[in-house]
XYZ file of C-alpha atoms in Angstrom:
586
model
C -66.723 56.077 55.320
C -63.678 53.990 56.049
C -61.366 53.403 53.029
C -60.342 50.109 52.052
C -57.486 49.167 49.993
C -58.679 47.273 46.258
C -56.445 44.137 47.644
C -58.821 43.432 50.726
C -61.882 45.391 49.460
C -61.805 43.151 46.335
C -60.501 40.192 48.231
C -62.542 37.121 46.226
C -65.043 35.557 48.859
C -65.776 32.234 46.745
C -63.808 30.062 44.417
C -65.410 31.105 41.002
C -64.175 35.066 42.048
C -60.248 33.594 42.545
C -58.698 34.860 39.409
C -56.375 32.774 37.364
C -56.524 29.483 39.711
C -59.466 27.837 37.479
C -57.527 24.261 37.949
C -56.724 24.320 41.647
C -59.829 26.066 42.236
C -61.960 23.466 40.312
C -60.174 20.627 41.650
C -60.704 21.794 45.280
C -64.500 21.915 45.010
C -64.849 18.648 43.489
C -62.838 17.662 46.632
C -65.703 19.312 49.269
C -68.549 17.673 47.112
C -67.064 14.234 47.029
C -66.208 14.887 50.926
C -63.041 13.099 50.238
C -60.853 15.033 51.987
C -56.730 15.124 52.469
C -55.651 16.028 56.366
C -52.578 17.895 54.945
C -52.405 20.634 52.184
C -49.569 22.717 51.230
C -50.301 26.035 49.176
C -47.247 26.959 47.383
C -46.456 29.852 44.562
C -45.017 33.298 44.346
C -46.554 35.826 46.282
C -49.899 37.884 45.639
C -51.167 34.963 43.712
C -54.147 33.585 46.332
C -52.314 30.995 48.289
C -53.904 31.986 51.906
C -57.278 33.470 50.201
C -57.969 30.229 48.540
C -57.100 28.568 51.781
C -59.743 30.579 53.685
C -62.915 29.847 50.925
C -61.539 26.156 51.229
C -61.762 25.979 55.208
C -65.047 28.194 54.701
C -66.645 25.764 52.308
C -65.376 22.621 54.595
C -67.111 23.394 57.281
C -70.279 24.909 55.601
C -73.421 23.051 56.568
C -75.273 23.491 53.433
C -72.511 23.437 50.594
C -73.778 23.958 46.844
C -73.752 21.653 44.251
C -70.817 23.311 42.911
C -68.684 22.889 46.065
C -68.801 26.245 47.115
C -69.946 27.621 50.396
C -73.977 28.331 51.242
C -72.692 31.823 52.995
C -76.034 31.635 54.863
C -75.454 28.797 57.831
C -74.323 29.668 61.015
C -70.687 28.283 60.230
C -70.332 30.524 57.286
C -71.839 33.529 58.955
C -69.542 33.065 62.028
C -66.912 32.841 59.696
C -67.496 36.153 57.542
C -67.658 37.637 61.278
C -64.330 36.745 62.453
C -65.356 35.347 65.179
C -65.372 30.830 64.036
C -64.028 28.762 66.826
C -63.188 26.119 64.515
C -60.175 27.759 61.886
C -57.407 28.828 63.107
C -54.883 30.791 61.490
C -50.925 31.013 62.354
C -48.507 33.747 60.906
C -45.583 31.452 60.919
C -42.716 34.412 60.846
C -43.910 35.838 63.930
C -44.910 32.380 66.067
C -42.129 29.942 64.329
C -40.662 28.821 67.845
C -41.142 25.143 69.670
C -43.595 27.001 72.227
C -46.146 28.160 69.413
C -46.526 24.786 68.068
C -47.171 22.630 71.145
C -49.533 25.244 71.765
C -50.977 25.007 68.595
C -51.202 21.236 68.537
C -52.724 21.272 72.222
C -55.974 22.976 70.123
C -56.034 19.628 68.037
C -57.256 17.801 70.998
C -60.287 19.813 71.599
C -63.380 18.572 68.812
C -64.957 21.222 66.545
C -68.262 22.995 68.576
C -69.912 23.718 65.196
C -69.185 21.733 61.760
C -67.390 18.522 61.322
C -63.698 19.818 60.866
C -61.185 22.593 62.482
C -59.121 23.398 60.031
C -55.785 25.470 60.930
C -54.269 27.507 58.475
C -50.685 28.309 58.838
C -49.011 30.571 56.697
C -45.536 31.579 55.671
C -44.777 27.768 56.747
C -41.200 27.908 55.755
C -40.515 30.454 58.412
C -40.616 27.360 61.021
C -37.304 26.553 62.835
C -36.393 23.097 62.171
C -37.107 22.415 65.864
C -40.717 23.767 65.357
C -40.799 21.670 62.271
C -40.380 18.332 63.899
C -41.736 18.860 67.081
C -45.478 19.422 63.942
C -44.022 16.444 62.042
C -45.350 13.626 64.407
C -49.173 15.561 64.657
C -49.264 16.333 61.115
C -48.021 12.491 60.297
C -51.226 11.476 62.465
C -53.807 14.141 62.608
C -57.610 13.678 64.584
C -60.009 12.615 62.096
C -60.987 16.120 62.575
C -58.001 18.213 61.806
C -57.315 20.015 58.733
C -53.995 21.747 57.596
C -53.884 24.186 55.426
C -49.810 25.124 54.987
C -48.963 27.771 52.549
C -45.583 29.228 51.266
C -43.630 31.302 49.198
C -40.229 29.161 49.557
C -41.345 25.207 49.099
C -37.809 24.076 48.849
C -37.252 24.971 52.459
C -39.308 22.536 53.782
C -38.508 19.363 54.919
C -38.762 16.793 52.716
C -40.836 14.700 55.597
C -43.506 17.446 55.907
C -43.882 17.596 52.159
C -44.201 13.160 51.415
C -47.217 14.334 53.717
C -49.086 17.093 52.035
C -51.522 17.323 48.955
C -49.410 19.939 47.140
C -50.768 22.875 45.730
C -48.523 24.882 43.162
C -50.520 28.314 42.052
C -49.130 29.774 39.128
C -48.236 33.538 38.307
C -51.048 35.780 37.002
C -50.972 36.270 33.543
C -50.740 39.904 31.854
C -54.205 39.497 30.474
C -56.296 37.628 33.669
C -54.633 40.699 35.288
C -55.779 43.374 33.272
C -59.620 41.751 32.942
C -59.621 42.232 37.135
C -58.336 45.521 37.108
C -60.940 46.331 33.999
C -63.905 45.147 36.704
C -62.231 46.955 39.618
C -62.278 50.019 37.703
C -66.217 49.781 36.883
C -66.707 49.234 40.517
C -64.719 51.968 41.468
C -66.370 54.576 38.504
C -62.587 55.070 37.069
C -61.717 55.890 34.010
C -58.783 53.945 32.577
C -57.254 53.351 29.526
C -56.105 49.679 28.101
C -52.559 50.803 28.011
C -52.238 52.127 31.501
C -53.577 49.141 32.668
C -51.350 46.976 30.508
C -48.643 48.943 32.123
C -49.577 48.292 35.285
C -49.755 44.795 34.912
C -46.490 44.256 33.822
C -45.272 46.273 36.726
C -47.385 44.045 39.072
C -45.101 40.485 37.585
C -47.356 38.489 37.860
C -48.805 39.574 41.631
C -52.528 40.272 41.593
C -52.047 42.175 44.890
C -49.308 43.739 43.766
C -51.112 45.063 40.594
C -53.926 46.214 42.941
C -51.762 48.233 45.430
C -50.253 49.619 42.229
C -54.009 50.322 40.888
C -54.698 52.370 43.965
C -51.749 54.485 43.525
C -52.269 55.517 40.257
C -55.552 55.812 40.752
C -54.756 58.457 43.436
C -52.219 60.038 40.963
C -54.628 60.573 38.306
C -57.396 61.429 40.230
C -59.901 58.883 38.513
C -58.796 58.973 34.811
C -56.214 56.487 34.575
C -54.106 57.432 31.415
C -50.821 55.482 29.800
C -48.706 59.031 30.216
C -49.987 59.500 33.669
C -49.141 55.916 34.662
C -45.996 55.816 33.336
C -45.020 59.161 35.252
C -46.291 58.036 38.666
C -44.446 54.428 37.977
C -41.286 56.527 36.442
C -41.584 53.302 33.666
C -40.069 54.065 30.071
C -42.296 54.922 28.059
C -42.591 52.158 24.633
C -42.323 55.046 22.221
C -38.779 54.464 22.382
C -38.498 51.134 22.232
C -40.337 51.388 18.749
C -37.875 54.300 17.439
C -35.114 52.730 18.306
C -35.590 49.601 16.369
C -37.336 51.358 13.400
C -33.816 53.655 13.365
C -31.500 50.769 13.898
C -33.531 49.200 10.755
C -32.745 52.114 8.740
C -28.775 52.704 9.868
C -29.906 56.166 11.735
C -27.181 55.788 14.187
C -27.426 59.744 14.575
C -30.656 59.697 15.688
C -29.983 56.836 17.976
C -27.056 58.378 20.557
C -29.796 61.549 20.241
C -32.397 59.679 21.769
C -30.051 57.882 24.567
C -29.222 60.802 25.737
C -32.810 61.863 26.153
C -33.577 59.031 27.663
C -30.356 59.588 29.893
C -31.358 62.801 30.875
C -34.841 62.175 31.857
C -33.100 59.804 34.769
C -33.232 56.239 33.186
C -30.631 53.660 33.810
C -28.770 52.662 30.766
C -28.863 49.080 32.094
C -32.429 48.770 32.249
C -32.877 50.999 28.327
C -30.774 47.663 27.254
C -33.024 45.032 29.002
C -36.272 46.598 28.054
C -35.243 46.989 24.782
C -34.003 43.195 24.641
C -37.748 42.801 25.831
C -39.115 44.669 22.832
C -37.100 42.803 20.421
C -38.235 39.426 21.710
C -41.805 40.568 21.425
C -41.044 41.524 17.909
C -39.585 38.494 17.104
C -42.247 36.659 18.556
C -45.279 38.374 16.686
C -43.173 37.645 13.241
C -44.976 33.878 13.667
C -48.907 33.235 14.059
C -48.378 30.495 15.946
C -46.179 32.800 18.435
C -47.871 35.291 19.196
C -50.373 34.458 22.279
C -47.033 34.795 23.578
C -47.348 38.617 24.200
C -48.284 39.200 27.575
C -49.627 42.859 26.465
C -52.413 44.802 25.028
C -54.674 44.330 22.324
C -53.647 47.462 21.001
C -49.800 47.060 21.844
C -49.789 43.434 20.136
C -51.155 45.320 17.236
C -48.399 47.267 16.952
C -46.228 44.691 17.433
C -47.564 43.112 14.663
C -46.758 46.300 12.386
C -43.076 46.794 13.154
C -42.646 42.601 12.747
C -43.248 43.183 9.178
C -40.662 45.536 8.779
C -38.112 44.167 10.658
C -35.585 41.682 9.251
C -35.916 38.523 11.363
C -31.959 37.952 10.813
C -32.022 41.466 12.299
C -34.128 40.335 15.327
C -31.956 37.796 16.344
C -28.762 39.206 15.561
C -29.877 42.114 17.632
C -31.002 39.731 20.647
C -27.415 38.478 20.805
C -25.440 41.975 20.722
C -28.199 43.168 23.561
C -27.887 39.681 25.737
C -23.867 40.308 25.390
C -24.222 43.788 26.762
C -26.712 43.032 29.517
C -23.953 40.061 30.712
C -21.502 42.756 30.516
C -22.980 45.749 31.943
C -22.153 45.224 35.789
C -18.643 44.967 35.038
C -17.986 47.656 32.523
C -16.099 50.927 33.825
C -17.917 53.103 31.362
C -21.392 51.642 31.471
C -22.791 54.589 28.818
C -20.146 54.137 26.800
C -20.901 50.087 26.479
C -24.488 50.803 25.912
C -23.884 53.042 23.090
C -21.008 51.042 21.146
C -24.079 48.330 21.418
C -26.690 50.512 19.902
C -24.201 51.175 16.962
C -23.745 47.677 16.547
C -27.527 47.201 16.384
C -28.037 49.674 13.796
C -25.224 48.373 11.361
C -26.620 45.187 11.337
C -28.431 45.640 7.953
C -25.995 48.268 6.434
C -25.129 47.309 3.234
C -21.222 45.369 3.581
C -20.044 47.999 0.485
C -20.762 51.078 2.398
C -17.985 52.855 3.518
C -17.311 53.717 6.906
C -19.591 51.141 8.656
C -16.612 49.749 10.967
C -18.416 46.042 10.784
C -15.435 43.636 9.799
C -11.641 44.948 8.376
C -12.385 43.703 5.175
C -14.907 46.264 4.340
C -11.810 48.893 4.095
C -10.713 47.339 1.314
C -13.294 49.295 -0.922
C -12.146 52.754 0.657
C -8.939 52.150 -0.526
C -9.798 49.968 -3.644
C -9.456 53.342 -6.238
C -6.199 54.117 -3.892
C -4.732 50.722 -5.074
C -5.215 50.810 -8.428
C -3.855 53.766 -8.879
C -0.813 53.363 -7.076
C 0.024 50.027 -8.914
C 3.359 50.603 -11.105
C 2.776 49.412 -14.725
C 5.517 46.951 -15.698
C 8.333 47.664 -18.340
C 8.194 45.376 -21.411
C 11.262 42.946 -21.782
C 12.741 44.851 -24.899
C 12.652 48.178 -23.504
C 14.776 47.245 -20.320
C 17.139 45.247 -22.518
C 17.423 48.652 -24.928
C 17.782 50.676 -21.333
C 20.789 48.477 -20.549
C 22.721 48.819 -24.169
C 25.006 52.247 -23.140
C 26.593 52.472 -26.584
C 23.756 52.176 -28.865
C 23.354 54.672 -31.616
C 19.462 55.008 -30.755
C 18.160 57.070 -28.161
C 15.997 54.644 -25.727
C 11.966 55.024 -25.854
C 10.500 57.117 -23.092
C 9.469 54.539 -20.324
C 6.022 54.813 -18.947
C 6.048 56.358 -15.915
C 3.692 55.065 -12.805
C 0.870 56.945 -11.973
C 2.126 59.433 -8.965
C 0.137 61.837 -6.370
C 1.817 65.536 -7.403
C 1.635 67.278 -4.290
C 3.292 71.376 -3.462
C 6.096 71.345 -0.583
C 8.418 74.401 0.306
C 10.867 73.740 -2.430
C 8.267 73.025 -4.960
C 6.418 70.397 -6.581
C 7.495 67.055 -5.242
C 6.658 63.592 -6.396
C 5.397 61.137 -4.329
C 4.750 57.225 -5.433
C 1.868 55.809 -3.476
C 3.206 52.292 -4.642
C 5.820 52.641 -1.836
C 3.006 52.813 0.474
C 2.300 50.314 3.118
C 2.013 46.836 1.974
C -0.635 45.009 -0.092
C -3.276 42.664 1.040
C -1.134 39.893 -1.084
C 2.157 40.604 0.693
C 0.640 40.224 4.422
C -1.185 37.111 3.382
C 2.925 36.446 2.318
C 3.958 37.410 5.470
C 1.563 36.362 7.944
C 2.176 32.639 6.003
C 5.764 32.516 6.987
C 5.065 33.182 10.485
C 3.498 29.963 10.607
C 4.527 27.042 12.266
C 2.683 23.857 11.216
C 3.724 20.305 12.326
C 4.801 17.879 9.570
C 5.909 20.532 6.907
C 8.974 20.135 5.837
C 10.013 23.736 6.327
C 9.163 27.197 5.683
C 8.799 29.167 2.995
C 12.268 30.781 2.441
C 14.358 32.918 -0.078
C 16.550 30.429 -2.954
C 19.304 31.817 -1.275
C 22.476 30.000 0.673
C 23.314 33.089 3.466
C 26.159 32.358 5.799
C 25.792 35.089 8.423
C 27.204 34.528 11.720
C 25.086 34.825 14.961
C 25.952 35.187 18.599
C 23.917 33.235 21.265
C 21.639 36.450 22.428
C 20.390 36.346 18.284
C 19.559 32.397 19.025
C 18.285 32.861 22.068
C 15.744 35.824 20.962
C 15.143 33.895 17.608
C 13.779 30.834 19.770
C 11.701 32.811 21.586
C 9.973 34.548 18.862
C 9.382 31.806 17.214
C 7.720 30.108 20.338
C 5.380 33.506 20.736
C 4.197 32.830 16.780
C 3.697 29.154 17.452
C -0.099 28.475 16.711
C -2.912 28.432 19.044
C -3.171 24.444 18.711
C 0.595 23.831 19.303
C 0.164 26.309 22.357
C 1.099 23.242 24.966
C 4.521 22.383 23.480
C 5.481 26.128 22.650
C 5.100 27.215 26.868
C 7.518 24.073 26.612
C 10.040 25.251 24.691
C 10.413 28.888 26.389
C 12.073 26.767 29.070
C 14.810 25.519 27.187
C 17.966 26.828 26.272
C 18.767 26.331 22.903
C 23.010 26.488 22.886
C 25.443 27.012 19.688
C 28.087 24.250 20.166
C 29.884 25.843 17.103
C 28.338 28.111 14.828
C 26.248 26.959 13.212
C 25.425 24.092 14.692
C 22.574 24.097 17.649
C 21.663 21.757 20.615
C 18.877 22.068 22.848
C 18.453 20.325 25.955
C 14.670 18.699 26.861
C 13.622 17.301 29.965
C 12.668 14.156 29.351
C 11.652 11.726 26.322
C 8.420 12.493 26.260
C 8.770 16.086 25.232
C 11.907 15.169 23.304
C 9.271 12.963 20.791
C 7.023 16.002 20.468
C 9.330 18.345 19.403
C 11.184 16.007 17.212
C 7.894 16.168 15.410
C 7.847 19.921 14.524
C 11.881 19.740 14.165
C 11.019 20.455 10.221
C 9.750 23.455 11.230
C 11.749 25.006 13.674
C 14.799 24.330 11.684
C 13.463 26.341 8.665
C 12.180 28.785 11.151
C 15.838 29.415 12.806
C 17.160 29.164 8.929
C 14.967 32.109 7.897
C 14.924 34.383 10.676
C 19.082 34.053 11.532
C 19.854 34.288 7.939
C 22.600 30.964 7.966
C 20.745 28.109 5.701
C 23.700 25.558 7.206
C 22.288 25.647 10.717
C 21.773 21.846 11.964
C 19.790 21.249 15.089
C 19.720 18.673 17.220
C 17.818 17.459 20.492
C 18.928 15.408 23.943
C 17.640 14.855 26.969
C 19.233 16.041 29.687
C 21.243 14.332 32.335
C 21.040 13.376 36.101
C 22.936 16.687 37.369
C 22.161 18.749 34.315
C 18.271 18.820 35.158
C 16.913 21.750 37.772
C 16.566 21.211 41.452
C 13.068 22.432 42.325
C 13.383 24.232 45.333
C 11.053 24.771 48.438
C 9.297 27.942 49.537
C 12.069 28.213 52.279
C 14.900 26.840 50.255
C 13.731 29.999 47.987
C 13.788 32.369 50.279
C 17.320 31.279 51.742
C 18.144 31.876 48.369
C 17.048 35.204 47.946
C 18.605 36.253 51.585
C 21.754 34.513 50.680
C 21.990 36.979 47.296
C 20.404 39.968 49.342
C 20.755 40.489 52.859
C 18.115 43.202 52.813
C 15.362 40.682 52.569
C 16.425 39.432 55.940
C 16.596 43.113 57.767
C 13.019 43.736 56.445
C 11.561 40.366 57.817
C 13.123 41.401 60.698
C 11.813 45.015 61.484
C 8.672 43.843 60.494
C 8.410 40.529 62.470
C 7.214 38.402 59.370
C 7.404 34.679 59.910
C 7.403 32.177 56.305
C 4.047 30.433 56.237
């Protein structure tokens, strides 16, 4: 016996067999029983979905002689039968991506003339429609805009937005939607009963998700494992002859990452890595995972799993241990890395900094060592700190340390507490107070750095310093200070690294602006970047003062070949080189 393939063997004969098309279906025999009839329809949706199927029960059932009461096709006249035997005079069907030229059409619309020998309609299906050049197109526009009263079209397509826009004003439009995970898995259930194959739930599950929403698809797929597991259709089977990750790991990995088992984690990436898996898609199908989590947290969300009774159980189990701060925290970190992943250098590398992320989401913020935020080091050094902080002398035993010719001996001072350590010559001292700097003193320092408009300076030492400074200090001064300007003042700070700020005689400073406009906006900060040159050149009499510079004091702006002159002029080199090579300025 001759095999046939599940898609055509199983290929639904009648409207009530087309899976997952109950509206268009139901809406298309109510349209044979009423007899009211469009002479355009267009058949649109992804592919696998029943677009030219439904378009042959429809031309079937029009021209059936003896039509139920449903709307469906008797099967029994002579139309029908003629039709189930190939071998109708009155429907037509055109593969448009092999006959989409001028030549096919004309002779296609030449077979419009000619009335129907059996029935009341021909009917002319013509599929992959967008495959038409635009010549075909319009040389069908002017037939399809006035059809014989007994013409039918039946258009369908993949690709509607490649149509014209004047063949679609003039079609009954059709949209079919994607087959759902569980219509999908019912039809492969009933294909499988037909067939005497066992299956399991979860193989088919898989397989429907594999299929995206195709029924064809998911029935090519059906036969394949069905040849691979030799009529027992098992998940671990399925998933080996689809090479498809298998869920297990999905679940550990979030059931680790809720428990801060980053060790256990990188183990299982790199089992996953050696059993041939793309990091990339471990990320996506994990982001997957998490979003079914998150979505059987809620009642009200959960029809919204596209899997298994069985898998949505489980679903259902790890929800309720899973943080739902967690979930969506961990939806970000994965989205970010997905976004990423095309462009990173070390791709494994990326996906495992994000799994380490993921699993410190819920590690408590006191733990030591969990490399979240800077802060957190503060309590690995907090016993550190106290210890090294120097215990201050009271005010009468300095004042009896300073009196050199009293006739009492001075008290013992208190001596900080100091980390005794054993070096070559022997024990040595050393005071951890000396250490580094304290969170108070960079708070200090980082406060200074500051530049804020309208303050009337910065925070500076009670102190009247005189030093002298040459013009490379101002000049490097002025440009530090511009590089610590804030983020928000960024605009007038790429400003001021084009001026020249110029001692006219120590200490006093000009600086020459452009025009008035910027003049006014420095003038605004000029508070601050007086302090600022006060502080950092260590002369408190500095005075500053702006202008705006004049007619021959402000910058030619040169041309591309007034620059290159230039350059020639100071280097004669440049001019050998365009030479030997022939260049030319463009």
């Amino acid at each position: 016996m001759e095999y046939i393939v599940s898609a055509r063997k199983y290929r639904p004969m009648s409207f009530d067999t087309v899976v997952g098309q109950s509206a268009l279906t139901t809406t298309l025999k109510n349209a044979v029983k009423s007899g009211k009839l469009a002479h355009a329809y267009l058949f649109c949706g992804p592919r696998g979905v029943g677009k030219t199927t439904c378009a042959r029960i429809f031309a079937k059932a029009i021209n059936c002689q003896n039509p139920t009461a449903d709307g469906e096709a008797c099967g029994e006249c002579e139309s029908c039968q003629s039709f189930n035997e190939q071998r109708s005079l009155n429907i037509f069907e055109l593969d448009a991506a092999s006959n989409n030229s001028v030549e096919h059409i004309k002779t296609l619309m030449e077979q419009t003339r000619i009335p129907p020998q059996v029935g009341k309609y021909k009917v002319f299906i013509i599929d992959e429609v967008h495959m038409l050049s635009t010549a075909a197109f319009n040389a069908f526009l002017k037939t399809l805009e006035e059809p014989p009263a007994h013409v039918i079209f039946i258009l369908a397509t993949t690709e509607k937005h490649k149509i014209l826009p004047t063949i679609l004003s003039r079609c009954q439009i059709y949209d079919f939607e994607r087959m759902t995970v569980k219509n999908t898995i019912d039809h492969l259930k009933h294909v499988a009963e037909k067939e005497g194959i066992q299956y399991e739930e979860e193989a088919l599950a898989v397989i429907a998700e594999k299929a995206d929403g195709g029924m064809r698809d998911a029935l090519s797929i059906f036969d394949q494992a069905a040849s691979f597991c030799q009529g027992n259709i098992t998940y671990q089977k399925v998933i080996e002859d689809l090479n498809v990750l298998d869920a297990e790991y999905y679940f550990r990995i979030i059931d680790y990452s809720t428990q801060n088992k980053v060790a256990d984690i990188m183990v299982l990436l790199n089992d996953v890595l050696n059993k041939g898996f793309d990091a990339g898609l471990l990320v996506q199908g994990l982001a997957r995972h998490t979003r079914n989590v998150l979505m059987a947290k809620d009642a009200q969300t959960l029809p919204l799993l596209e899997v298994s009774d069985q898998m949505r159980q489980r679903y259902q189990e790890q929800a309720q241990r899973a943080d739902t701060r967690f979930l969506y925290t961990a939806l970000k970190i994965m989205n970010d890395c997905d976004i990423n992943y095309r462009t990173s250098s070390n791709k494994r590398l990326l996906v495992e900094l994000t799994l380490i992320q993921v699993a410190q989401i819920t590690q408590p913020e006191d733990t030591p060592g969990s490399g979240r935020k800077p802060r957190r080091l503060k309590s690995l050094f907090k016993q550190l700190i106290q210890q090294a902080q120097p215990i201050k002398q009271s005010a009468p035993q300095v004042a009896a340390a300073e009196k050199p010719n009293t006739q009492e001996a001075p008290k013992p001072q208190q001596t900080p507490p100091v980390a005794k350590g054993t070096l070559a010559g022997g024990p040595a001292t050393l005071r951890l107070s000396s250490i580094g700097s304290s969170w108070n003193s960079l708070r200090q320092q980082n406060k200074k750095m500051q530049i804020l408009p309208g303050t009337q300076g910065v925070e500076t030492k009670k102190t009247d310093e005189q030093e002298q400074f040459s013009q490379q200090d101002l000049e490097l001064q002025w440009m530090a200070m511009c590089n610590r300007m804030p983020q928000r003042l960024s605009g007038i700070a790429a400003r001021m690294k084009n001026m020249n700020p110029t001692i006219l005689e120590v200490p006093n400073v000009e600086v020459v602006v452009p025009n008035e406009i910027i003049k006014t906006e420095v003038e605004q900060i000029r508070g601050s970047i007086l302090a600022t040159l006060k502080l950092y050149l260590h002369n408190s009499a500095i005075s500053l003062t702006f202008r705006v510079a004049e007619q021959e004091e402000k910058e030619k702006i040169l041309t591309r070949r007034e620059q290159f002159e230039l350059l020639t002029s100071q280097n004669p080199s440049i001019e050998k080189l365009r030479e030997i090579f022939d260049l030319e300025l463009a």
